[in-house]
Amino acid sequence: MDDFKILLVDDDYEQREQLQETIDNYNKKLFIEELRNRSVIDDEKYISKLMMLENKEAVYKKLQEDGKISDEFDILNKIEISFEVATTPEEAAIALFQNNFEAVIVDLMLVPQKDIGEDDEQISGNILLKNIIDREIIPIIVRTGFSQKISEYVDTNIIKVQSKDESSFEDVISELINYYEDSIFRLLGSRGKVNNNIKEFFWEIIPECFSNKKEELMELNKETQEFVLIRYISSWLSNRFMFNEKYLDVEPIEMYMFPNPITQVCSCDIYEDCDNKQKFLVLTPACDLANSKTNEILFAKIKKYDEVQDFSDILEKCLNKDGNEISNKNKNKIAQWSRNSDQRSMRYHFLPKVSFFEGGFIDFRSLITLEYDYEKNQFKDRKLKKLGVITDVFKRDIIARFSSYYHRQGQPSFNTESILNKLLEG
């Protein structure tokens, strides 16, 4: 683990002392665990004695005295958790600007409040949290005795709120480290992979792709220029992570964007009937929707897996496997359906199941049209709720397969006996 630096925003001296004690103990445990993993120490009685020492420095000194480690392990002594303190929102803002932190612990009441029953949004900790949210992407835990006062602006699914009386600093540190190591923060954090790729895009791609083509951008107004660059960055990132010596398989969650940030009806939006919970997918082309060429929206019904008998039969065999591994034959059959390559799946398009959407099959034969009011953003005679949308990389295939299904042309079947007779003639 790299160095992990925490900003503690709290004016309570006792809290600082508790955090320092907890971090000393935590660093000691990390150090001993690393030595154990490297087989430097393995005697449990000796390890227990080391755990009784005050901090990591004392452990390190004891190990050197006993000849257990040499200078080559100095790097281990530098891996640690540390923290800085800010006692006011102003100090916290300066610290965040001047330093790189991996996480923040915030007390809600940073300055004396004359009446904590007044406007919660004006509580010092809430004001600080709003400023951090506007500027940083970083793991945050709020430790407070007034959890009910947390701002409505704060999404408690992302920013954890804990009671000072019920949570220990050891729990807080463990959660912050787990939180920081979560792929979301490693990607989107202020020093995450996305930010690093944006820097690379700016310094290496922009000069090559845009600097020599300035006239094409300069002809556009500022807002359009921004939209062009955002779409280009999005495409560049997508292409970069779709290929690693070969094209990579994608995960089911990548097919969906729930919710769709666009409120108006879009091609490949997924809707749910508010009365019977039936789900539908929009098949009206984007060009018609963008220019409001039609007020009749074409939908295809999304059938549940068990409504498509051929697929359901295969899935049933996989579910009733009596503790045995699923056969490669059945795996291949499921794979064919998921890739829309099974000969019986021509009228369907597979939608994978994820935690927030049950999946199913778009049925190109089960179609309805509904009248749409663009101004009111609602459908006539039917109450539908937009759930999300299919992402762009998958949209094209759905629309193409739908068009292909209704443009297919067949020919009369040949008499097989006649064909064979001719082929087998001497």
Short mmCIF file of C-alpha atoms in Angstrom, two decimals:
data_model
loop_
_atom_site.label_atom_id
_atom_site.label_comp_id
_atom_site.label_asym_id
_atom_site.label_seq_id
_atom_site.Cartn_x
_atom_site.Cartn_y
_atom_site.Cartn_z
CA MET A 1 0.00 0.00 0.00
CA ASP A 2 1.28 3.53 -0.79
CA ASP A 3 1.34 6.26 1.81
CA PHE A 4 -2.19 7.16 2.84
CA LYS A 5 -2.65 10.75 4.01
CA ILE A 6 -5.84 11.83 5.79
CA LEU A 7 -7.12 15.36 6.45
CA LEU A 8 -8.89 15.54 9.82
CA VAL A 9 -11.18 18.57 10.01
CA ASP A 10 -12.03 18.84 13.69
CA ASP A 11 -11.34 21.42 16.41
CA ASP A 12 -11.53 18.85 19.22
CA TYR A 13 -8.04 18.15 20.61
CA GLU A 14 -9.19 14.85 22.13
CA GLN A 15 -10.28 13.61 18.69
CA ARG A 16 -6.82 14.36 17.33
CA GLU A 17 -5.19 12.44 20.14
CA GLN A 18 -7.46 9.45 19.53
CA LEU A 19 -6.75 9.50 15.80
CA GLN A 20 -2.98 9.71 16.38
CA GLU A 21 -3.11 6.74 18.74
CA THR A 22 -5.22 4.74 16.31
CA ILE A 23 -2.93 5.52 13.36
CA ASP A 24 0.17 4.56 15.35
CA ASN A 25 -1.43 1.23 16.16
CA TYR A 26 -2.68 0.76 12.58
CA ASN A 27 0.76 1.48 11.08
CA LYS A 28 2.30 -0.97 13.53
CA LYS A 29 -0.13 -3.70 12.45
CA LEU A 30 0.50 -2.99 8.76
CA PHE A 31 4.25 -3.18 9.29
CA ILE A 32 4.10 -6.45 11.23
CA GLU A 33 1.69 -7.97 8.70
CA GLU A 34 4.02 -7.04 5.83
CA LEU A 35 6.96 -8.66 7.61
CA ARG A 36 4.87 -11.76 8.25
CA ASN A 37 3.87 -11.92 4.55
CA ARG A 38 7.55 -11.73 3.59
CA SER A 39 8.39 -14.51 6.06
CA VAL A 40 10.73 -12.21 7.98
CA ILE A 41 8.93 -13.20 11.19
CA ASP A 42 6.67 -16.19 11.79
CA ASP A 43 6.94 -16.97 15.52
CA GLU A 44 3.50 -16.13 16.94
CA LYS A 45 4.83 -15.52 20.45
CA TYR A 46 7.42 -13.11 19.08
CA ILE A 47 4.75 -11.38 16.99
CA SER A 48 2.54 -11.01 20.07
CA LYS A 49 5.42 -9.28 21.89
CA LEU A 50 5.89 -6.92 18.96
CA MET A 51 2.17 -6.07 19.04
CA MET A 52 2.59 -4.91 22.64
CA LEU A 53 5.06 -2.21 21.64
CA GLU A 54 3.92 1.40 21.35
CA ASN A 55 4.25 2.06 17.64
CA LYS A 56 5.85 0.99 14.38
CA GLU A 57 9.11 2.79 15.15
CA ALA A 58 9.46 0.79 18.37
CA VAL A 59 8.79 -2.45 16.45
CA TYR A 60 11.37 -1.51 13.85
CA LYS A 61 13.98 -0.77 16.50
CA LYS A 62 13.28 -4.07 18.29
CA LEU A 63 13.61 -6.04 15.03
CA GLN A 64 16.97 -4.41 14.29
CA GLU A 65 18.21 -5.09 17.81
CA ASP A 66 17.25 -8.76 17.43
CA GLY A 67 18.91 -9.00 14.02
CA LYS A 68 15.61 -9.78 12.29
CA ILE A 69 15.88 -7.06 9.63
CA SER A 70 18.57 -4.96 8.02
CA ASP A 71 18.64 -1.66 6.15
CA GLU A 72 17.13 -3.31 3.06
CA PHE A 73 13.75 -3.14 4.78
CA ASP A 74 13.90 0.63 5.21
CA ILE A 75 11.25 1.03 2.52
CA LEU A 76 8.79 -0.86 4.68
CA ASN A 77 9.34 1.67 7.42
CA LYS A 78 8.21 4.45 5.10
CA ILE A 79 4.86 2.91 4.16
CA GLU A 80 2.37 4.42 6.56
CA ILE A 81 -0.84 6.22 7.26
CA SER A 82 -0.53 9.84 8.34
CA PHE A 83 -2.81 12.79 8.94
CA GLU A 84 -2.93 16.56 9.11
CA VAL A 85 -5.35 18.67 11.10
CA ALA A 86 -7.52 21.61 10.10
CA THR A 87 -9.69 23.21 12.78
CA THR A 88 -11.80 25.51 10.59
CA PRO A 89 -13.38 25.32 7.12
CA GLU A 90 -10.87 27.95 5.93
CA GLU A 91 -7.88 25.90 7.12
CA ALA A 92 -9.38 22.81 5.48
CA ALA A 93 -9.79 24.59 2.14
CA ILE A 94 -6.16 25.77 2.21
CA ALA A 95 -4.89 22.31 3.19
CA LEU A 96 -6.80 20.64 0.34
CA PHE A 97 -5.39 23.19 -2.11
CA GLN A 98 -1.79 22.84 -0.93
CA ASN A 99 -1.58 19.08 -0.34
CA ASN A 100 -2.64 15.75 -1.80
CA PHE A 101 -4.87 13.77 0.54
CA GLU A 102 -6.31 10.28 0.04
CA ALA A 103 -9.29 10.85 2.37
CA VAL A 104 -11.04 13.38 4.62
CA ILE A 105 -12.66 13.05 8.05
CA VAL A 106 -15.00 15.94 8.87
CA ASP A 107 -16.74 17.02 12.07
CA LEU A 108 -20.09 18.67 11.33
CA MET A 109 -19.83 21.32 14.06
CA LEU A 110 -16.49 23.04 13.35
CA VAL A 111 -17.31 26.39 14.91
CA PRO A 112 -19.67 27.13 17.81
CA GLN A 113 -23.28 27.31 16.67
CA LYS A 114 -25.52 29.70 18.58
CA ASP A 115 -28.51 27.53 17.90
CA ILE A 116 -28.07 24.16 16.25
CA GLY A 117 -31.80 24.12 15.62
CA GLU A 118 -31.46 26.84 12.96
CA ASP A 119 -30.84 26.31 9.25
CA ASP A 120 -28.84 23.08 8.93
CA GLU A 121 -27.40 24.19 5.59
CA GLN A 122 -25.51 26.98 7.38
CA ILE A 123 -23.72 24.63 9.77
CA SER A 124 -19.97 25.03 9.24
CA GLY A 125 -19.37 21.36 8.39
CA ASN A 126 -22.15 21.34 5.80
CA ILE A 127 -20.72 24.42 4.10
CA LEU A 128 -17.29 22.77 3.98
CA LEU A 129 -18.74 19.51 2.60
CA LYS A 130 -20.48 21.40 -0.20
CA ASN A 131 -17.22 23.16 -1.11
CA ILE A 132 -15.30 19.85 -1.12
CA ILE A 133 -17.97 18.17 -3.26
CA ASP A 134 -17.77 21.04 -5.76
CA ARG A 135 -13.98 20.74 -6.08
CA GLU A 136 -12.77 17.26 -5.18
CA ILE A 137 -13.49 13.57 -5.73
CA ILE A 138 -12.21 11.99 -2.55
CA PRO A 139 -13.44 9.53 0.12
CA ILE A 140 -15.11 11.41 2.98
CA ILE A 141 -16.45 10.27 6.34
CA VAL A 142 -18.40 12.64 8.57
CA ARG A 143 -18.00 11.90 12.29
CA THR A 144 -20.51 13.85 14.31
CA GLY A 145 -22.87 13.84 17.23
CA PHE A 146 -25.49 15.50 15.05
CA SER A 147 -25.97 13.11 12.13
CA GLN A 148 -29.55 14.33 11.69
CA LYS A 149 -28.15 17.75 10.74
CA ILE A 150 -26.34 16.55 7.62
CA SER A 151 -27.13 18.65 4.55
CA GLU A 152 -29.63 17.45 1.96
CA TYR A 153 -26.92 18.35 -0.56
CA VAL A 154 -24.81 15.46 0.71
CA ASP A 155 -25.43 12.03 -0.82
CA THR A 156 -24.97 9.67 2.13
CA ASN A 157 -24.54 6.75 -0.28
CA ILE A 158 -21.17 8.29 -1.17
CA ILE A 159 -20.24 10.32 1.91
CA LYS A 160 -20.48 8.10 4.96
CA VAL A 161 -21.94 9.59 8.14
CA GLN A 162 -20.95 8.01 11.47
CA SER A 163 -21.69 8.81 15.09
CA LYS A 164 -18.69 9.73 17.23
CA ASP A 165 -20.17 7.68 20.05
CA GLU A 166 -20.71 4.52 18.02
CA SER A 167 -17.74 4.32 15.63
CA SER A 168 -14.05 3.96 16.46
CA PHE A 169 -11.26 5.62 14.51
CA GLU A 170 -9.94 2.15 13.63
CA ASP A 171 -13.25 1.40 11.88
CA VAL A 172 -13.10 4.77 10.17
CA ILE A 173 -9.56 4.22 8.86
CA SER A 174 -10.37 0.71 7.63
CA GLU A 175 -13.44 1.99 5.81
CA LEU A 176 -11.57 4.93 4.26
CA ILE A 177 -8.81 2.64 2.95
CA ASN A 178 -11.36 0.19 1.51
CA TYR A 179 -13.27 3.13 0.10
CA TYR A 180 -10.15 4.62 -1.49
CA GLU A 181 -9.13 1.30 -3.02
CA ASP A 182 -12.59 0.94 -4.59
CA SER A 183 -12.26 1.09 -8.36
CA ILE A 184 -14.58 4.13 -8.57
CA PHE A 185 -12.20 6.36 -6.61
CA ARG A 186 -9.10 4.88 -8.22
CA LEU A 187 -10.60 5.85 -11.56
CA LEU A 188 -12.48 9.09 -10.86
CA GLY A 189 -10.61 10.46 -7.83
CA SER A 190 -8.69 13.73 -8.08
CA ARG A 191 -5.53 11.69 -8.83
CA GLY A 192 -7.28 8.75 -10.45
CA LYS A 193 -6.78 7.03 -13.79
CA VAL A 194 -9.39 9.12 -15.64
CA ASN A 195 -7.75 12.35 -14.48
CA ASN A 196 -4.33 11.06 -15.53
CA ASN A 197 -5.70 10.10 -18.94
CA ILE A 198 -7.27 13.55 -19.33
CA LYS A 199 -3.85 15.08 -18.63
CA GLU A 200 -2.31 12.82 -21.26
CA PHE A 201 -5.08 13.77 -23.68
CA PHE A 202 -4.39 17.46 -23.06
CA TRP A 203 -0.61 17.34 -23.39
CA GLU A 204 -0.24 14.71 -26.12
CA ILE A 205 -3.47 14.27 -28.09
CA ILE A 206 -4.78 17.85 -28.27
CA PRO A 207 -1.61 19.16 -30.02
CA GLU A 208 -1.72 16.33 -32.56
CA CYS A 209 -5.46 16.27 -33.24
CA PHE A 210 -6.55 19.88 -32.76
CA SER A 211 -3.69 22.38 -32.67
CA ASN A 212 -3.03 21.95 -36.39
CA LYS A 213 -6.73 22.07 -37.15
CA LYS A 214 -7.61 25.19 -35.16
CA GLU A 215 -9.57 26.76 -38.01
CA GLU A 216 -12.12 23.93 -37.87
CA LEU A 217 -12.76 24.57 -34.18
CA MET A 218 -12.52 28.35 -34.40
CA GLU A 219 -15.37 28.40 -36.90
CA LEU A 220 -17.63 27.06 -34.13
CA ASN A 221 -19.04 29.03 -31.23
CA LYS A 222 -17.54 28.44 -27.77
CA GLU A 223 -20.35 26.18 -26.53
CA THR A 224 -20.17 23.98 -29.62
CA GLN A 225 -16.38 23.77 -29.30
CA GLU A 226 -16.82 22.48 -25.74
CA PHE A 227 -19.36 19.86 -26.87
CA VAL A 228 -17.03 18.70 -29.67
CA LEU A 229 -14.12 18.30 -27.25
CA ILE A 230 -16.22 16.47 -24.64
CA ARG A 231 -17.54 14.01 -27.24
CA TYR A 232 -14.04 13.53 -28.65
CA ILE A 233 -12.58 12.85 -25.18
CA SER A 234 -15.38 10.36 -24.50
CA SER A 235 -14.67 8.51 -27.75
CA TRP A 236 -10.91 8.58 -27.15
CA LEU A 237 -11.27 7.07 -23.66
CA SER A 238 -13.74 4.45 -24.91
CA ASN A 239 -11.44 3.37 -27.75
CA ARG A 240 -8.41 3.27 -25.48
CA PHE A 241 -9.97 0.86 -23.00
CA MET A 242 -11.75 -1.35 -25.53
CA PHE A 243 -8.46 -2.74 -26.83
CA ASN A 244 -5.46 -4.35 -25.11
CA GLU A 245 -3.56 -6.26 -27.78
CA LYS A 246 -6.98 -7.61 -28.74
CA TYR A 247 -10.56 -6.41 -28.39
CA LEU A 248 -11.75 -6.97 -24.84
CA ASP A 249 -14.99 -8.58 -23.73
CA VAL A 250 -17.30 -6.13 -22.03
CA GLU A 251 -19.33 -6.60 -18.85
CA PRO A 252 -23.16 -6.54 -18.80
CA ILE A 253 -23.32 -3.31 -16.78
CA GLU A 254 -21.67 -1.47 -19.69
CA MET A 255 -24.80 -1.91 -21.80
CA TYR A 256 -26.90 0.40 -19.63
CA MET A 257 -26.94 3.98 -18.41
CA PHE A 258 -29.44 4.20 -15.57
CA PRO A 259 -30.77 6.83 -15.35
CA ASN A 260 -30.47 8.53 -18.72
CA PRO A 261 -29.33 12.14 -18.09
CA ILE A 262 -31.49 13.29 -21.03
CA THR A 263 -35.10 13.73 -19.95
CA GLN A 264 -36.60 13.82 -23.47
CA VAL A 265 -37.35 10.52 -25.19
CA CYS A 266 -34.24 9.04 -26.87
CA SER A 267 -33.62 6.11 -29.18
CA CYS A 268 -33.11 2.90 -27.17
CA ASP A 269 -34.53 4.38 -23.98
CA ILE A 270 -35.99 1.75 -21.65
CA TYR A 271 -39.41 2.55 -20.21
CA GLU A 272 -41.63 0.82 -17.68
CA ASP A 273 -45.42 0.90 -17.66
CA CYS A 274 -46.36 2.35 -14.27
CA ASP A 275 -49.49 0.16 -14.06
CA ASN A 276 -48.44 -3.33 -15.18
CA LYS A 277 -44.61 -2.96 -14.95
CA GLN A 278 -44.17 -4.15 -18.54
CA LYS A 279 -40.94 -2.82 -20.03
CA PHE A 280 -40.42 -1.38 -23.51
CA LEU A 281 -37.52 -0.12 -25.60
CA VAL A 282 -37.72 2.87 -27.99
CA LEU A 283 -36.93 1.92 -31.60
CA THR A 284 -37.68 5.28 -33.23
CA PRO A 285 -34.46 6.46 -34.96
CA ALA A 286 -32.50 9.23 -33.27
CA CYS A 287 -32.74 11.47 -36.37
CA ASP A 288 -36.55 11.52 -36.13
CA LEU A 289 -36.47 12.27 -32.41
CA ALA A 290 -33.79 14.96 -32.67
CA ASN A 291 -35.74 16.95 -35.25
CA SER A 292 -39.19 16.18 -33.83
CA LYS A 293 -40.18 14.68 -37.18
CA THR A 294 -42.68 12.39 -35.56
CA ASN A 295 -44.92 12.47 -32.52
CA GLU A 296 -45.54 8.74 -32.67
CA ILE A 297 -42.88 6.77 -30.83
CA LEU A 298 -42.21 3.16 -31.81
CA PHE A 299 -41.65 0.72 -28.94
CA ALA A 300 -40.69 -2.94 -28.80
CA LYS A 301 -41.76 -5.04 -25.84
CA ILE A 302 -39.00 -6.40 -23.62
CA LYS A 303 -39.88 -9.99 -22.80
CA LYS A 304 -38.69 -11.75 -19.68
CA TYR A 305 -36.29 -14.66 -20.14
CA ASP A 306 -38.96 -17.24 -19.26
CA GLU A 307 -41.25 -15.82 -21.98
CA VAL A 308 -38.82 -16.97 -24.69
CA GLN A 309 -39.29 -20.73 -24.55
CA ASP A 310 -36.20 -21.83 -26.50
CA PHE A 311 -33.91 -19.78 -24.25
CA SER A 312 -35.82 -20.69 -21.10
CA ASP A 313 -35.35 -24.40 -21.81
CA ILE A 314 -31.57 -24.00 -22.02
CA LEU A 315 -31.47 -21.83 -18.92
CA GLU A 316 -33.50 -24.42 -17.01
CA LYS A 317 -30.90 -27.07 -17.82
CA CYS A 318 -28.21 -24.80 -16.43
CA LEU A 319 -30.19 -24.12 -13.24
CA ASN A 320 -31.02 -27.81 -12.62
CA LYS A 321 -27.46 -29.06 -12.84
CA ASP A 322 -27.61 -31.14 -9.59
CA GLY A 323 -24.32 -29.80 -8.30
CA ASN A 324 -22.50 -30.64 -11.54
CA GLU A 325 -20.72 -28.09 -13.65
CA ILE A 326 -22.67 -26.59 -16.51
CA SER A 327 -21.73 -28.46 -19.68
CA ASN A 328 -19.74 -26.66 -22.36
CA LYS A 329 -22.57 -27.44 -24.77
CA ASN A 330 -25.09 -25.49 -22.66
CA LYS A 331 -22.58 -22.72 -22.02
CA ASN A 332 -22.12 -22.35 -25.76
CA LYS A 333 -25.86 -22.26 -26.31
CA ILE A 334 -26.27 -19.47 -23.73
CA ALA A 335 -23.33 -17.65 -25.34
CA GLN A 336 -25.00 -17.88 -28.77
CA TRP A 337 -28.22 -16.39 -27.42
CA SER A 338 -26.33 -13.62 -25.59
CA ARG A 339 -24.51 -12.78 -28.83
CA ASN A 340 -27.77 -12.90 -30.82
CA SER A 341 -26.25 -15.55 -33.08
CA ASP A 342 -28.60 -18.47 -32.37
CA GLN A 343 -30.75 -19.17 -35.44
CA ARG A 344 -33.89 -19.02 -33.26
CA SER A 345 -33.02 -15.57 -31.87
CA MET A 346 -33.49 -13.59 -35.09
CA ARG A 347 -36.62 -11.84 -33.79
CA TYR A 348 -35.01 -11.08 -30.41
CA HIS A 349 -32.15 -9.01 -29.03
CA PHE A 350 -30.59 -10.13 -25.75
CA LEU A 351 -30.43 -7.75 -22.77
CA PRO A 352 -28.20 -9.03 -19.93
CA LYS A 353 -29.37 -9.08 -16.33
CA VAL A 354 -27.70 -6.71 -13.84
CA SER A 355 -28.48 -5.77 -10.25
CA PHE A 356 -30.65 -2.79 -11.24
CA PHE A 357 -32.35 -4.27 -14.33
CA GLU A 358 -33.74 -7.77 -14.78
CA GLY A 359 -32.73 -8.03 -18.45
CA GLY A 360 -34.74 -9.91 -21.05
CA PHE A 361 -35.22 -9.93 -24.82
CA ILE A 362 -36.27 -7.10 -27.10
CA ASP A 363 -38.99 -8.64 -29.26
CA PHE A 364 -38.91 -7.12 -32.76
CA ARG A 365 -42.33 -8.60 -33.52
CA SER A 366 -44.09 -7.20 -30.46
CA LEU A 367 -44.40 -3.52 -31.38
CA ILE A 368 -46.59 -0.62 -30.29
CA THR A 369 -46.68 3.11 -31.09
CA LEU A 370 -47.62 5.82 -28.61
CA GLU A 371 -48.31 9.48 -29.20
CA TYR A 372 -45.70 11.69 -27.56
CA ASP A 373 -46.02 15.29 -26.41
CA TYR A 374 -42.57 16.91 -26.72
CA GLU A 375 -43.48 19.95 -24.63
CA LYS A 376 -44.93 17.99 -21.73
CA ASN A 377 -42.46 15.13 -22.18
CA GLN A 378 -45.15 12.51 -21.70
CA PHE A 379 -47.15 9.92 -23.63
CA LYS A 380 -50.82 10.10 -24.39
CA ASP A 381 -53.13 7.52 -22.79
CA ARG A 382 -50.33 5.60 -21.09
CA LYS A 383 -48.19 6.42 -18.06
CA LEU A 384 -44.60 5.36 -18.66
CA LYS A 385 -41.53 5.90 -16.49
CA LYS A 386 -38.09 6.17 -18.06
CA LEU A 387 -35.63 3.77 -16.42
CA GLY A 388 -32.51 4.36 -18.48
CA VAL A 389 -30.97 3.95 -21.90
CA ILE A 390 -28.80 1.54 -23.86
CA THR A 391 -25.26 2.94 -24.24
CA ASP A 392 -24.14 4.10 -27.68
CA VAL A 393 -21.79 1.23 -28.46
CA PHE A 394 -24.75 -1.20 -28.22
CA LYS A 395 -27.44 1.03 -29.77
CA ARG A 396 -26.21 0.67 -33.32
CA ASP A 397 -26.45 -3.11 -33.30
CA ILE A 398 -30.01 -3.06 -31.91
CA ILE A 399 -31.24 -0.62 -34.56
CA ALA A 400 -29.34 -2.45 -37.32
CA ARG A 401 -30.78 -5.84 -36.31
CA PHE A 402 -34.29 -4.39 -36.09
CA SER A 403 -33.96 -2.92 -39.60
CA SER A 404 -32.45 -6.14 -40.91
CA TYR A 405 -35.28 -8.21 -39.43
CA TYR A 406 -37.90 -6.34 -41.44
CA HIS A 407 -35.80 -6.05 -44.58
CA ARG A 408 -34.94 -9.72 -44.84
CA GLN A 409 -35.90 -11.34 -48.12
CA GLY A 410 -36.36 -15.08 -48.47
CA GLN A 411 -36.48 -17.34 -51.49
CA PRO A 412 -38.57 -20.45 -52.15
CA SER A 413 -37.13 -23.67 -50.70
CA PHE A 414 -35.50 -26.04 -53.17
CA ASN A 415 -36.63 -29.65 -53.40
CA THR A 416 -33.86 -31.41 -51.47
CA GLU A 417 -34.36 -34.72 -53.32
CA SER A 418 -33.80 -33.01 -56.66
CA ILE A 419 -30.71 -31.23 -55.37
CA LEU A 420 -29.21 -34.50 -54.10
CA ASN A 421 -30.03 -36.39 -57.28
CA LYS A 422 -28.15 -33.86 -59.37
CA LEU A 423 -25.19 -33.69 -56.99
CA LEU A 424 -24.86 -37.48 -56.88
CA GLU A 425 -25.06 -38.02 -60.63
CA GLY A 426 -22.00 -39.75 -62.09
#
